[in-house]
Amino acid sequence: MQPTRTGAILGFALALAFLLAVGPAHAIIEGISGTNFAFSARAGTTSFPDGSTMPTWSFCQTGGDFQYPGPTLKLTAGQTVTITLKNELPPQAGNVSMVFPGHKVTATGGVGPPGHLVREAANGGGTVTYTFTVPHPGTYCYYSGTNMDVQIDMGLVGAMIVYPSTPGQAYDSADSAYDREYLFLETEMDPVIHQAMACAQAVTVDTTAFFPVYWHLNGRSAPDTMAMANADWLPAQPYNCWPQMEPGERMLMRIINMGRDTHPFHHHGNNATIIARDGRLLQSPGGTGADLAESDFTQTVACGSTQDAIFTWTGEGLGWDIYGHAPTDPTEPNEYTPDHGKPFPVTLPQEQELVFGGLYSGSPFLGAPGYLPPGEGGMNPYGGFAYMWHSHNEKEMTTNDIFPGGMMTNCIIQPPGTLPAP
Amino acid sequence: MFTAKKTVSRLVVACLALMPIVCADAAAADVYLRADVTTMTMHDGTQVTMWGFAKDSSFGAMDGTVTIPGPRIVVPPGDTVLNIHLDNNLTAAATGLSMGHPVSLVINGLTQKLTPVRHGAAPYPQYEGRIRSFNKEAAPGNASPVTFSWYDVEPGTYLYFSGTHPQFHVQMGLYGAVTKNFAAGQPYEGVFADREALVFYSEIDPLFHSMAASDNYGPGKAMSSTIDYAPKYFLVNGESGTTMNRVWTGAAGSVLIRFVNAGLMPKCPAMQEHYMEVVAEDGFAKNYPEARFSMVLEPLKTKDVIVTTAAPTEIDFYDRRGYVSIQATPSMGTVMLAQ
Ligand SMILES: [Cu+2]
């Protein structure tokens, strides 16, 4: 059976607008490259789907727009990187700094009183310069090393990716080969801290009472995670988090926990193979490849830590033909052939008995959108399979007590040939 | 630490009763701990009533000092038996409470035959039959030591703490570390380290301590539960108010850092520039150490890491969960010298 009726024309058009996020020039992990960077720590405003706006501090490119989280640094192994940080934060923020865990950093300029972790850019326009080499490929992070109890929650965090010389790999190992890569940078926010810092009441905020009610992926809360990157209605949050792939592809998940809590990030649809932590392949001494890799369906990353995993999906194990093929139909690319032509095991209810989600295509089959009542569905024009990927600490799927939201997105398995080539 | 004669006689009894083959030529570590009351001054000057352990030279000598965390117990390589002789001075008079508190001892990861103690009919008939101690108790003001023995002490890092009202006693400070090396310079068999340092995390909710010290904690009292636990002081080796900490390696080579969490909240010890090889967890050496710059250290967890440096080095680290004591200003805390 190959349903060809495509209803919900209106929804289709709307959803196409969303899908433009992928676009022809598909820098799926947005970021900046180079070896010399001018950063400013600045105050700005982020907004979340409950309608709130949040006073936020973040690292930005000097002269560029305010953005949260800080720019994702996309570097190449072996480079020497220089970052000059200017402190444009308001007076109540005090000094600010950047740390790059796992890297030997030389800091010049700035101020470095005893008891501080790292040399800092003084409040009121002070600068400090950090220089370091990135010898090893992997997923890393940066964040403020100053008053971390306040500044991390305020937003002073970012991702750093170091690519190996071999394209299409995360590490110098074929086990890290991928077709598409996505970033999952986890953060949370306690608005009490943000409001206090906006009111310059820095000395009175009790960060031991930390109680976040906002949770983000790449700086956005669901459903904004699934809006396009650089959406003009989210000027301070340019990065989306909307993993999409075709069957048979290898998706690299780069997960970074920049929050103060751990988040059990659960990916429906399949296990993933964890191949690296903190920028180091899970490889035994003398071993080859990620021979210590682990298979898991919920990835909980330590605060300040990073983790890389490979996610694959073909529909294997479902026990029915995801395309709704007849046994005599030709197979699709990367189809799980043992299930070819096996019938869908459920009698579908009538439309009147259904409630439609925005991602329902109108049929249970991949690449086969079906009938939808007017105004229903519409966010899944190619008839992909949607898997909710989210913090399984379920309260973190809210935006200030409103469900759904928070640390959540959907992974869309798109039918073959619909996504731009990797 | 060794009292050979007493050890031998006790071992004979123990061996007959329990495990004669293992004990046949085992040496034993004997430690005299006293549970007692002390007052601790936080970095901001706040005074907090604590219950903690002191190490005395013998039962009743009272010559040790109560410390938070309690004295580190080092079981020498080759010893498989640890005897802790407990003196409980948490009497009504010492604590200022209407009744003293019994104390027991447990060490997760080391086995002993536990003999749980249940509440009797008094003073709370509604709790009769409920377990209050995981293990046999030393009554407050005990006239003779109550000895807790472990016969299978393996190399590793462990946490000892009161197994009586642990939701109360652990918060109050009745905890400490037990460590044992496989051999000198070899924390575990085949795992080598030139020097080592201990990093012991704990927390203080001052409200709980003040309620406890004023006899306002317990059934029917102003604070009847620890459900609203809200720590304000985050201690590293008993020191409050630090925002980062440092191990000074003193020389090139490898340093074993033993992380212990006696707090009620998970920590994420994170290193600034160095990778730590996580070589052991809960006293078990890992077949495949993992290189990390941050990791989770759950309550009651111990993790041993090795940092190797080519020159004498400052190893800076902090809790990446960002919990620092209330009103803490940037502070490194006492530098730990790797030894
Ligand atoms: Cu779920």
Short mmCIF file of C-alpha atoms in Angstrom, two decimals, chain B:
data_model
loop_
_atom_site.label_atom_id
_atom_site.label_comp_id
_atom_site.label_asym_id
_atom_site.label_seq_id
_atom_site.Cartn_x
_atom_site.Cartn_y
_atom_site.Cartn_z
CA MET B 1 47.23 2.10 65.30
CA PHE B 2 48.31 -1.43 66.17
CA THR B 3 47.57 -3.03 69.48
CA ALA B 4 48.91 -6.40 68.74
CA LYS B 5 47.95 -8.32 71.83
CA LYS B 6 44.35 -7.26 71.86
CA THR B 7 44.11 -7.82 68.15
CA VAL B 8 45.35 -11.34 68.36
CA SER B 9 42.98 -12.34 71.12
CA ARG B 10 40.06 -10.76 69.35
CA LEU B 11 41.03 -12.31 66.08
CA VAL B 12 41.14 -15.73 67.62
CA VAL B 13 37.57 -15.31 68.73
CA ALA B 14 36.56 -13.83 65.41
CA CYS B 15 38.33 -16.51 63.44
CA LEU B 16 36.75 -19.30 65.33
CA ALA B 17 33.39 -17.79 64.83
CA LEU B 18 33.65 -16.55 61.28
CA MET B 19 36.41 -17.15 58.84
CA PRO B 20 39.39 -19.00 60.24
CA ILE B 21 41.23 -19.52 56.98
CA VAL B 22 41.34 -15.92 55.90
CA CYS B 23 42.23 -14.75 59.36
CA ALA B 24 45.04 -17.20 59.88
CA ASP B 25 47.83 -14.75 59.23
CA ALA B 26 46.00 -11.51 58.79
CA ALA B 27 47.14 -8.41 60.56
CA ALA B 28 44.48 -6.02 61.75
CA ALA B 29 44.09 -2.30 61.94
CA ASP B 30 42.62 -1.10 65.21
CA VAL B 31 41.13 2.36 65.47
CA TYR B 32 39.51 4.04 68.45
CA LEU B 33 36.84 6.44 67.27
CA ARG B 34 34.76 8.64 69.50
CA ALA B 35 31.49 10.24 68.39
CA ASP B 36 31.21 13.61 70.01
CA VAL B 37 29.91 17.15 69.70
CA THR B 38 31.85 20.04 68.32
CA THR B 39 31.27 23.49 66.94
CA MET B 40 32.49 24.46 63.51
CA THR B 41 33.03 27.98 62.25
CA MET B 42 32.06 28.53 58.65
CA HIS B 43 33.91 30.88 56.30
CA ASP B 44 31.36 33.62 57.01
CA GLY B 45 31.72 33.29 60.77
CA THR B 46 28.55 31.28 61.30
CA GLN B 47 28.90 28.75 64.11
CA VAL B 48 27.39 25.36 63.44
CA THR B 49 26.91 22.56 65.94
CA MET B 50 28.32 19.37 64.49
CA TRP B 51 28.54 15.80 65.56
CA GLY B 52 31.69 14.15 64.40
CA PHE B 53 34.33 11.56 65.05
CA ALA B 54 37.64 11.90 66.88
CA LYS B 55 40.46 9.38 66.92
CA ASP B 56 41.58 8.56 70.45
CA SER B 57 44.66 6.62 71.44
CA SER B 58 42.54 4.19 73.43
CA PHE B 59 39.01 3.86 74.67
CA GLY B 60 38.22 6.61 77.12
CA ALA B 61 41.46 8.50 76.52
CA MET B 62 39.51 11.36 74.95
CA ASP B 63 42.75 12.70 73.49
CA GLY B 64 41.62 13.03 69.89
CA THR B 65 40.00 16.03 68.25
CA VAL B 66 36.62 15.87 66.56
CA THR B 67 37.07 16.73 62.89
CA ILE B 68 34.72 17.16 59.93
CA PRO B 69 35.16 14.88 58.05
CA GLY B 70 36.19 12.35 60.65
CA PRO B 71 39.72 11.04 60.85
CA ARG B 72 40.87 9.22 57.77
CA ILE B 73 41.42 5.56 58.53
CA VAL B 74 44.34 4.08 56.64
CA VAL B 75 44.40 0.31 56.56
CA PRO B 76 47.98 -0.80 55.80
CA PRO B 77 48.60 -2.97 52.76
CA GLY B 78 48.40 -6.58 53.77
CA ASP B 79 45.89 -5.96 56.53
CA THR B 80 42.53 -7.45 55.79
CA VAL B 81 40.88 -6.72 59.12
CA LEU B 82 39.67 -3.37 60.34
CA ASN B 83 38.44 -3.02 63.92
CA ILE B 84 36.84 0.24 64.93
CA HIS B 85 36.30 0.50 68.67
CA LEU B 86 33.59 3.05 69.15
CA ASP B 87 33.15 5.37 72.10
CA ASN B 88 29.86 7.22 71.92
CA ASN B 89 29.85 10.50 73.75
CA LEU B 90 26.61 11.75 72.19
CA THR B 91 24.96 11.76 75.61
CA ALA B 92 22.08 13.94 76.65
CA ALA B 93 24.54 16.11 78.53
CA ALA B 94 26.95 16.48 75.62
CA THR B 95 24.31 17.08 72.96
CA GLY B 96 21.97 19.15 75.08
CA LEU B 97 19.08 16.96 73.97
CA SER B 98 16.54 15.30 76.17
CA MET B 99 18.18 11.96 75.41
CA GLY B 100 21.48 10.88 73.98
CA HIS B 101 21.84 9.29 70.57
CA PRO B 102 23.10 5.77 69.90
CA VAL B 103 25.64 5.46 67.07
CA SER B 104 26.54 2.59 64.79
CA LEU B 105 29.02 2.26 61.95
CA VAL B 106 28.70 1.07 58.39
CA ILE B 107 31.12 1.07 55.46
CA ASN B 108 29.55 0.40 52.09
CA GLY B 109 31.65 -1.92 50.00
CA LEU B 110 33.17 -3.72 52.98
CA THR B 111 31.12 -6.52 54.42
CA GLN B 112 30.18 -7.09 57.97
CA LYS B 113 27.30 -8.94 59.49
CA LEU B 114 24.78 -6.21 60.20
CA THR B 115 22.58 -6.49 63.24
CA PRO B 116 19.92 -3.84 62.78
CA VAL B 117 18.34 -2.22 65.81
CA ARG B 118 14.66 -1.39 65.94
CA HIS B 119 12.82 1.21 67.94
CA GLY B 120 11.32 -0.06 71.14
CA ALA B 121 8.02 0.99 72.61
CA ALA B 122 9.52 4.08 74.22
CA PRO B 123 9.70 6.95 73.70
CA TYR B 124 7.73 6.80 70.46
CA PRO B 125 5.30 3.90 70.60
CA GLN B 126 4.12 4.71 67.08
CA TYR B 127 7.56 3.78 65.76
CA GLU B 128 7.98 0.52 67.63
CA GLY B 129 9.58 -2.05 65.37
CA ARG B 130 10.94 0.45 62.88
CA ILE B 131 14.65 0.16 62.15
CA ARG B 132 16.68 3.05 63.48
CA SER B 133 20.17 1.58 63.06
CA PHE B 134 21.57 -0.50 60.25
CA ASN B 135 23.94 -2.09 62.71
CA LYS B 136 24.51 -2.77 66.40
CA GLU B 137 24.71 0.40 68.44
CA ALA B 138 27.09 2.00 70.83
CA ALA B 139 24.80 3.47 73.44
CA PRO B 140 25.43 7.05 74.49
CA GLY B 141 27.98 7.11 77.28
CA ASN B 142 28.99 3.49 76.70
CA ALA B 143 31.31 2.26 79.46
CA SER B 144 33.24 -0.10 77.22
CA PRO B 145 34.00 0.06 73.51
CA VAL B 146 31.63 -1.38 70.96
CA THR B 147 33.81 -2.94 68.28
CA PHE B 148 32.86 -3.00 64.62
CA SER B 149 34.99 -5.38 62.55
CA TRP B 150 35.44 -5.89 58.84
CA TYR B 151 37.35 -8.98 57.78
CA ASP B 152 37.67 -8.49 54.03
CA VAL B 153 39.21 -5.05 53.66
CA GLU B 154 40.23 -4.79 50.01
CA PRO B 155 42.34 -2.00 48.57
CA GLY B 156 40.19 1.00 47.79
CA THR B 157 38.53 4.19 48.93
CA TYR B 158 35.49 3.91 51.17
CA LEU B 159 33.21 6.02 53.29
CA TYR B 160 32.41 5.22 56.90
CA PHE B 161 29.42 6.85 58.52
CA SER B 162 26.86 6.42 61.24
CA GLY B 163 24.28 3.81 60.35
CA THR B 164 21.94 5.15 63.00
CA HIS B 165 19.35 7.69 61.91
CA PRO B 166 21.59 8.25 58.88
CA GLN B 167 19.28 10.97 57.56
CA PHE B 168 20.19 12.83 60.76
CA HIS B 169 23.68 11.65 61.66
CA VAL B 170 25.28 11.97 58.24
CA GLN B 171 24.09 15.56 57.96
CA MET B 172 25.43 16.21 61.46
CA GLY B 173 28.93 15.17 60.37
CA LEU B 174 29.39 11.57 61.45
CA TYR B 175 31.42 10.44 58.43
CA GLY B 176 34.97 9.87 57.27
CA ALA B 177 37.13 8.03 54.76
CA VAL B 178 38.74 4.61 54.86
CA THR B 179 41.52 3.88 52.43
CA LYS B 180 43.82 1.01 51.75
CA ASN B 181 46.61 0.60 49.23
CA PHE B 182 47.40 -2.67 47.57
CA ALA B 183 51.07 -1.90 48.18
CA ALA B 184 53.22 1.15 48.63
CA GLY B 185 52.81 3.31 45.53
CA GLN B 186 50.18 0.93 44.23
CA PRO B 187 46.63 1.86 45.22
CA TYR B 188 45.23 -1.13 43.38
CA GLU B 189 46.95 -4.17 42.01
CA GLY B 190 48.64 -3.07 38.83
CA VAL B 191 47.62 0.58 39.30
CA PHE B 192 50.55 2.78 40.22
CA ALA B 193 50.68 6.30 41.60
CA ASP B 194 53.61 8.27 42.96
CA ARG B 195 51.60 10.35 45.41
CA GLU B 196 48.03 10.81 46.50
CA ALA B 197 45.53 13.29 47.90
CA LEU B 198 42.06 12.91 49.40
CA VAL B 199 39.18 15.17 48.39
CA PHE B 200 36.21 14.75 50.69
CA TYR B 201 32.94 16.51 49.88
CA SER B 202 30.13 17.18 52.34
CA GLU B 203 27.40 19.76 52.94
CA ILE B 204 25.76 21.62 55.79
CA ASP B 205 22.21 22.88 56.04
CA PRO B 206 22.64 25.25 59.01
CA LEU B 207 18.93 25.36 59.74
CA PHE B 208 18.88 21.62 60.32
CA HIS B 209 21.85 21.83 62.67
CA SER B 210 20.34 24.62 64.72
CA MET B 211 17.04 22.76 64.98
CA ALA B 212 18.84 19.59 65.95
CA ALA B 213 21.04 21.29 68.53
CA SER B 214 18.05 22.99 70.14
CA ASP B 215 16.11 19.73 70.37
CA ASN B 216 13.62 20.92 67.78
CA TYR B 217 14.19 18.05 65.35
CA GLY B 218 12.28 14.80 65.69
CA PRO B 219 8.79 13.36 65.72
CA GLY B 220 6.24 15.97 66.70
CA LYS B 221 8.84 18.72 66.92
CA ALA B 222 9.17 21.93 64.96
CA MET B 223 11.24 20.14 62.30
CA SER B 224 9.99 16.60 61.89
CA SER B 225 11.60 15.71 58.58
CA THR B 226 14.70 16.36 56.48
CA ILE B 227 12.59 16.71 53.34
CA ASP B 228 13.36 20.43 53.04
CA TYR B 229 17.10 19.86 53.01
CA ALA B 230 18.73 23.02 51.73
CA PRO B 231 22.49 23.05 52.22
CA LYS B 232 24.14 26.45 52.39
CA TYR B 233 27.71 25.34 53.03
CA PHE B 234 29.60 23.08 50.68
CA LEU B 235 32.68 21.60 52.29
CA VAL B 236 35.83 20.27 50.69
CA ASN B 237 37.85 18.40 53.29
CA GLY B 238 35.76 20.22 55.89
CA GLU B 239 36.53 23.67 54.52
CA SER B 240 33.60 25.91 53.60
CA GLY B 241 33.52 28.87 51.25
CA THR B 242 35.99 27.68 48.64
CA THR B 243 35.09 28.23 45.00
CA MET B 244 37.93 26.13 43.66
CA ASN B 245 40.53 23.81 45.09
CA ARG B 246 44.06 22.86 44.25
CA VAL B 247 46.27 19.84 44.58
CA TRP B 248 49.97 20.63 44.44
CA THR B 249 51.72 17.63 42.99
CA GLY B 250 55.12 18.67 44.33
CA ALA B 251 56.91 16.69 41.67
CA ALA B 252 56.51 15.27 38.22
CA GLY B 253 54.71 11.97 37.99
CA SER B 254 51.34 10.53 38.83
CA VAL B 255 49.00 11.63 41.59
CA LEU B 256 46.06 9.58 42.77
CA ILE B 257 43.16 11.76 43.86
CA ARG B 258 40.55 9.97 45.92
CA PHE B 259 37.16 11.69 45.60
CA VAL B 260 34.60 10.92 48.30
CA ASN B 261 31.10 12.38 48.54
CA ALA B 262 29.44 12.29 51.96
CA GLY B 263 26.99 15.00 50.93
CA LEU B 264 23.38 14.44 49.97
CA MET B 265 23.76 16.04 46.54
CA PRO B 266 25.71 14.79 43.53
CA LYS B 267 28.93 16.66 42.69
CA CYS B 268 30.70 17.03 39.38
CA PRO B 269 34.40 17.35 40.11
CA ALA B 270 35.84 19.08 37.07
CA MET B 271 39.47 19.71 36.26
CA GLN B 272 40.61 22.84 34.61
CA GLU B 273 43.41 21.82 32.30
CA HIS B 274 44.06 18.21 33.11
CA TYR B 275 42.45 14.97 32.21
CA MET B 276 41.84 12.57 35.04
CA GLU B 277 42.08 8.86 34.44
CA VAL B 278 39.19 7.41 36.41
CA VAL B 279 40.90 4.26 37.69
CA ALA B 280 38.44 3.09 40.34
CA GLU B 281 34.89 3.50 41.58
CA ASP B 282 33.46 2.37 44.91
CA GLY B 283 36.76 0.69 45.74
CA PHE B 284 36.87 -1.35 42.54
CA ALA B 285 39.62 -0.82 40.03
CA LYS B 286 38.33 -0.38 36.48
CA ASN B 287 39.59 -2.59 33.72
CA TYR B 288 39.53 0.37 31.37
CA PRO B 289 40.15 3.75 33.00
CA GLU B 290 38.35 6.58 31.24
CA ALA B 291 39.91 9.99 30.60
CA ARG B 292 37.60 12.75 31.82
CA PHE B 293 37.67 16.43 32.65
CA SER B 294 34.38 16.25 34.51
CA MET B 295 32.44 13.40 36.07
CA VAL B 296 29.50 12.74 38.34
CA LEU B 297 30.23 11.87 41.98
CA GLU B 298 26.96 10.74 43.50
CA PRO B 299 26.24 10.73 47.24
CA LEU B 300 28.12 7.89 48.98
CA LYS B 301 30.25 7.48 45.85
CA THR B 302 34.02 7.19 45.81
CA LYS B 303 36.03 7.59 42.62
CA ASP B 304 39.80 7.45 42.33
CA VAL B 305 41.49 9.30 39.51
CA ILE B 306 45.09 9.60 38.41
CA VAL B 307 46.54 12.78 36.97
CA THR B 308 49.99 12.48 35.44
CA THR B 309 52.14 15.54 34.87
CA ALA B 310 55.60 16.03 33.43
CA ALA B 311 56.56 18.66 36.00
CA PRO B 312 55.45 19.79 39.46
CA THR B 313 51.97 21.09 38.78
CA GLU B 314 48.99 22.80 40.34
CA ILE B 315 45.91 20.73 39.65
CA ASP B 316 42.89 23.00 39.92
CA PHE B 317 39.41 21.60 40.23
CA TYR B 318 35.92 22.60 41.30
CA ASP B 319 32.40 21.28 41.53
CA ARG B 320 31.05 22.01 38.06
CA ARG B 321 27.52 21.83 39.45
CA GLY B 322 28.32 25.32 40.66
CA TYR B 323 27.34 24.84 44.26
CA VAL B 324 29.48 27.05 46.44
CA SER B 325 28.82 28.11 50.01
CA ILE B 326 26.53 31.05 50.51
CA GLN B 327 28.41 34.35 50.36
CA ALA B 328 31.55 32.67 49.11
CA THR B 329 34.05 34.95 47.43
CA PRO B 330 36.61 33.56 45.01
CA SER B 331 38.78 31.35 47.14
CA MET B 332 41.09 28.47 46.47
CA GLY B 333 40.95 26.90 49.89
CA THR B 334 43.84 25.11 51.51
CA VAL B 335 46.17 23.70 48.90
CA MET B 336 46.34 19.94 49.21
CA LEU B 337 49.85 18.60 49.05
CA ALA B 338 50.03 15.29 47.29
CA GLN B 339 51.94 12.86 49.49
#
